[in-house]
Amino acid sequence: MDSVSENIVTLYCCMLPGCAKNYSTKFNLRRHVTVYHLKKTHNQCQLCQKWLASKQNLQEHMRMHSGEKPFSCSKCEMKFRFASQLSLHKRKCQYQDTDDLELKIA
């Protein structure tokens, strides 16, 4: 007998007129409404006046203005503004090392 499994996904939708945003958590929906519709945030960039959803987003945004790149690769010393960029780069570096090993072995 084949068993059928159902995947139920709950989405929290913004109900304000003209907004079609959907979120996977209530927290994210509340943050969206607070920041974008009620304009209640203290996370505004003093250089370009852009509003950001969180203090962390503001800190990351400020790196765009300052040029700061605090994350560096231990293999090639390339620098990145975001940890996620470094993580993607490390995967590439790892694969490049693997390719080099395969070439040396062959």
PDB file of C-alpha atoms in Angstrom:
ATOM      1  CA  MET A   1       0.000   0.000   0.000  1.00  0.00           C
ATOM      2  CA  ASP A   2       1.182   3.477  -0.807  1.00  0.00           C
ATOM      3  CA  SER A   3       0.980   6.000   1.954  1.00  0.00           C
ATOM      4  CA  VAL A   4       0.211   9.594   1.166  1.00  0.00           C
ATOM      5  CA  SER A   5       1.767  12.243   3.328  1.00  0.00           C
ATOM      6  CA  GLU A   6       0.543  15.791   3.451  1.00  0.00           C
ATOM      7  CA  ASN A   7       2.801  18.746   3.920  1.00  0.00           C
ATOM      8  CA  ILE A   8       0.986  21.627   5.513  1.00  0.00           C
ATOM      9  CA  VAL A   9       2.649  25.010   5.314  1.00  0.00           C
ATOM     10  CA  THR A  10       1.313  27.870   7.390  1.00  0.00           C
ATOM     11  CA  LEU A  11       1.796  31.362   5.991  1.00  0.00           C
ATOM     12  CA  TYR A  12       1.090  34.559   7.868  1.00  0.00           C
ATOM     13  CA  CYS A  13      -0.165  37.162   5.414  1.00  0.00           C
ATOM     14  CA  CYS A  14      -0.136  40.925   5.742  1.00  0.00           C
ATOM     15  CA  MET A  15      -3.750  42.051   5.516  1.00  0.00           C
ATOM     16  CA  LEU A  16      -3.099  45.738   4.960  1.00  0.00           C
ATOM     17  CA  PRO A  17      -4.379  47.164   1.652  1.00  0.00           C
ATOM     18  CA  GLY A  18      -1.920  46.894  -1.228  1.00  0.00           C
ATOM     19  CA  CYS A  19       0.494  44.619   0.617  1.00  0.00           C
ATOM     20  CA  ALA A  20       0.918  41.027  -0.490  1.00  0.00           C
ATOM     21  CA  LYS A  21       3.753  39.975   1.836  1.00  0.00           C
ATOM     22  CA  ASN A  22       3.698  36.459   3.356  1.00  0.00           C
ATOM     23  CA  TYR A  23       5.824  35.162   6.224  1.00  0.00           C
ATOM     24  CA  SER A  24       6.493  31.759   7.745  1.00  0.00           C
ATOM     25  CA  THR A  25       6.286  33.066  11.334  1.00  0.00           C
ATOM     26  CA  LYS A  26       4.060  35.456  13.269  1.00  0.00           C
ATOM     27  CA  PHE A  27       7.177  37.216  14.539  1.00  0.00           C
ATOM     28  CA  ASN A  28       8.301  38.121  11.028  1.00  0.00           C
ATOM     29  CA  LEU A  29       4.818  39.357  10.096  1.00  0.00           C
ATOM     30  CA  ARG A  30       4.667  41.549  13.241  1.00  0.00           C
ATOM     31  CA  ARG A  31       8.104  42.980  12.486  1.00  0.00           C
ATOM     32  CA  HIS A  32       7.024  43.739   8.892  1.00  0.00           C
ATOM     33  CA  VAL A  33       3.884  45.574  10.003  1.00  0.00           C
ATOM     34  CA  THR A  34       5.735  47.499  12.723  1.00  0.00           C
ATOM     35  CA  VAL A  35       8.618  48.613  10.515  1.00  0.00           C
ATOM     36  CA  TYR A  36       7.048  49.098   7.092  1.00  0.00           C
ATOM     37  CA  HIS A  37       3.455  50.084   7.842  1.00  0.00           C
ATOM     38  CA  LEU A  38       3.624  51.724  11.267  1.00  0.00           C
ATOM     39  CA  LYS A  39       7.137  53.134  10.677  1.00  0.00           C
ATOM     40  CA  LYS A  40       8.097  52.331  14.271  1.00  0.00           C
ATOM     41  CA  THR A  41      11.800  51.694  14.315  1.00  0.00           C
ATOM     42  CA  HIS A  42      14.884  53.415  15.598  1.00  0.00           C
ATOM     43  CA  ASN A  43      17.105  51.771  13.023  1.00  0.00           C
ATOM     44  CA  GLN A  44      17.617  54.535  10.503  1.00  0.00           C
ATOM     45  CA  CYS A  45      20.911  55.054   8.692  1.00  0.00           C
ATOM     46  CA  GLN A  46      22.194  58.547   9.484  1.00  0.00           C
ATOM     47  CA  LEU A  47      24.074  58.672   6.166  1.00  0.00           C
ATOM     48  CA  CYS A  48      21.379  57.759   3.623  1.00  0.00           C
ATOM     49  CA  GLN A  49      18.204  57.874   5.783  1.00  0.00           C
ATOM     50  CA  LYS A  50      17.248  54.277   4.926  1.00  0.00           C
ATOM     51  CA  TRP A  51      15.106  52.487   7.546  1.00  0.00           C
ATOM     52  CA  LEU A  52      16.126  48.956   8.499  1.00  0.00           C
ATOM     53  CA  ALA A  53      14.183  46.241  10.283  1.00  0.00           C
ATOM     54  CA  SER A  54      16.682  45.544  13.066  1.00  0.00           C
ATOM     55  CA  LYS A  55      19.802  46.831  14.781  1.00  0.00           C
ATOM     56  CA  GLN A  56      21.802  44.004  13.201  1.00  0.00           C
ATOM     57  CA  ASN A  57      20.555  44.969   9.725  1.00  0.00           C
ATOM     58  CA  LEU A  58      21.614  48.564  10.410  1.00  0.00           C
ATOM     59  CA  GLN A  59      25.082  47.446  11.537  1.00  0.00           C
ATOM     60  CA  GLU A  60      25.481  45.355   8.390  1.00  0.00           C
ATOM     61  CA  HIS A  61      24.166  48.223   6.250  1.00  0.00           C
ATOM     62  CA  MET A  62      26.735  50.609   7.736  1.00  0.00           C
ATOM     63  CA  ARG A  63      29.500  48.379   6.354  1.00  0.00           C
ATOM     64  CA  MET A  64      28.341  49.392   2.883  1.00  0.00           C
ATOM     65  CA  HIS A  65      29.156  53.030   3.704  1.00  0.00           C
ATOM     66  CA  SER A  66      32.384  52.381   5.612  1.00  0.00           C
ATOM     67  CA  GLY A  67      33.774  49.701   3.314  1.00  0.00           C
ATOM     68  CA  GLU A  68      34.502  47.541   6.376  1.00  0.00           C
ATOM     69  CA  LYS A  69      34.998  43.847   5.607  1.00  0.00           C
ATOM     70  CA  PRO A  70      35.444  42.076   8.963  1.00  0.00           C
ATOM     71  CA  PHE A  71      35.214  38.484   7.690  1.00  0.00           C
ATOM     72  CA  SER A  72      38.275  36.978   6.002  1.00  0.00           C
ATOM     73  CA  CYS A  73      39.098  33.613   4.469  1.00  0.00           C
ATOM     74  CA  SER A  74      41.835  31.726   6.310  1.00  0.00           C
ATOM     75  CA  LYS A  75      43.058  30.124   3.062  1.00  0.00           C
ATOM     76  CA  CYS A  76      43.279  33.034   0.622  1.00  0.00           C
ATOM     77  CA  GLU A  77      42.685  36.043   2.917  1.00  0.00           C
ATOM     78  CA  MET A  78      39.855  37.475   0.780  1.00  0.00           C
ATOM     79  CA  LYS A  79      37.632  39.759   2.889  1.00  0.00           C
ATOM     80  CA  PHE A  80      33.859  40.036   3.043  1.00  0.00           C
ATOM     81  CA  ARG A  81      31.227  42.319   4.587  1.00  0.00           C
ATOM     82  CA  PHE A  82      28.926  39.476   5.626  1.00  0.00           C
ATOM     83  CA  ALA A  83      29.532  36.107   7.272  1.00  0.00           C
ATOM     84  CA  SER A  84      27.201  34.516   4.705  1.00  0.00           C
ATOM     85  CA  GLN A  85      29.443  35.726   1.858  1.00  0.00           C
ATOM     86  CA  LEU A  86      32.475  34.198   3.588  1.00  0.00           C
ATOM     87  CA  SER A  87      30.610  30.914   4.081  1.00  0.00           C
ATOM     88  CA  LEU A  88      29.801  30.674   0.357  1.00  0.00           C
ATOM     89  CA  HIS A  89      33.383  31.567  -0.522  1.00  0.00           C
ATOM     90  CA  LYS A  90      34.777  28.880   1.801  1.00  0.00           C
ATOM     91  CA  ARG A  91      32.754  26.262  -0.050  1.00  0.00           C
ATOM     92  CA  LYS A  92      34.305  27.420  -3.328  1.00  0.00           C
ATOM     93  CA  CYS A  93      37.795  27.422  -1.805  1.00  0.00           C
ATOM     94  CA  GLN A  94      37.261  23.919  -0.474  1.00  0.00           C
ATOM     95  CA  TYR A  95      36.141  22.653  -3.900  1.00  0.00           C
ATOM     96  CA  GLN A  96      39.070  24.373  -5.599  1.00  0.00           C
ATOM     97  CA  ASP A  97      41.486  22.611  -3.224  1.00  0.00           C
ATOM     98  CA  THR A  98      39.774  19.298  -3.995  1.00  0.00           C
ATOM     99  CA  ASP A  99      40.111  19.952  -7.742  1.00  0.00           C
ATOM    100  CA  ASP A 100      43.827  20.734  -7.284  1.00  0.00           C
ATOM    101  CA  LEU A 101      44.333  17.467  -5.385  1.00  0.00           C
ATOM    102  CA  GLU A 102      42.603  15.481  -8.112  1.00  0.00           C
ATOM    103  CA  LEU A 103      44.819  17.117 -10.747  1.00  0.00           C
ATOM    104  CA  LYS A 104      47.976  16.314  -8.757  1.00  0.00           C
ATOM    105  CA  ILE A 105      46.917  12.682  -8.263  1.00  0.00           C
ATOM    106  CA  ALA A 106      46.116  12.122 -11.954  1.00  0.00           C
TER     107      ALA A 106
END
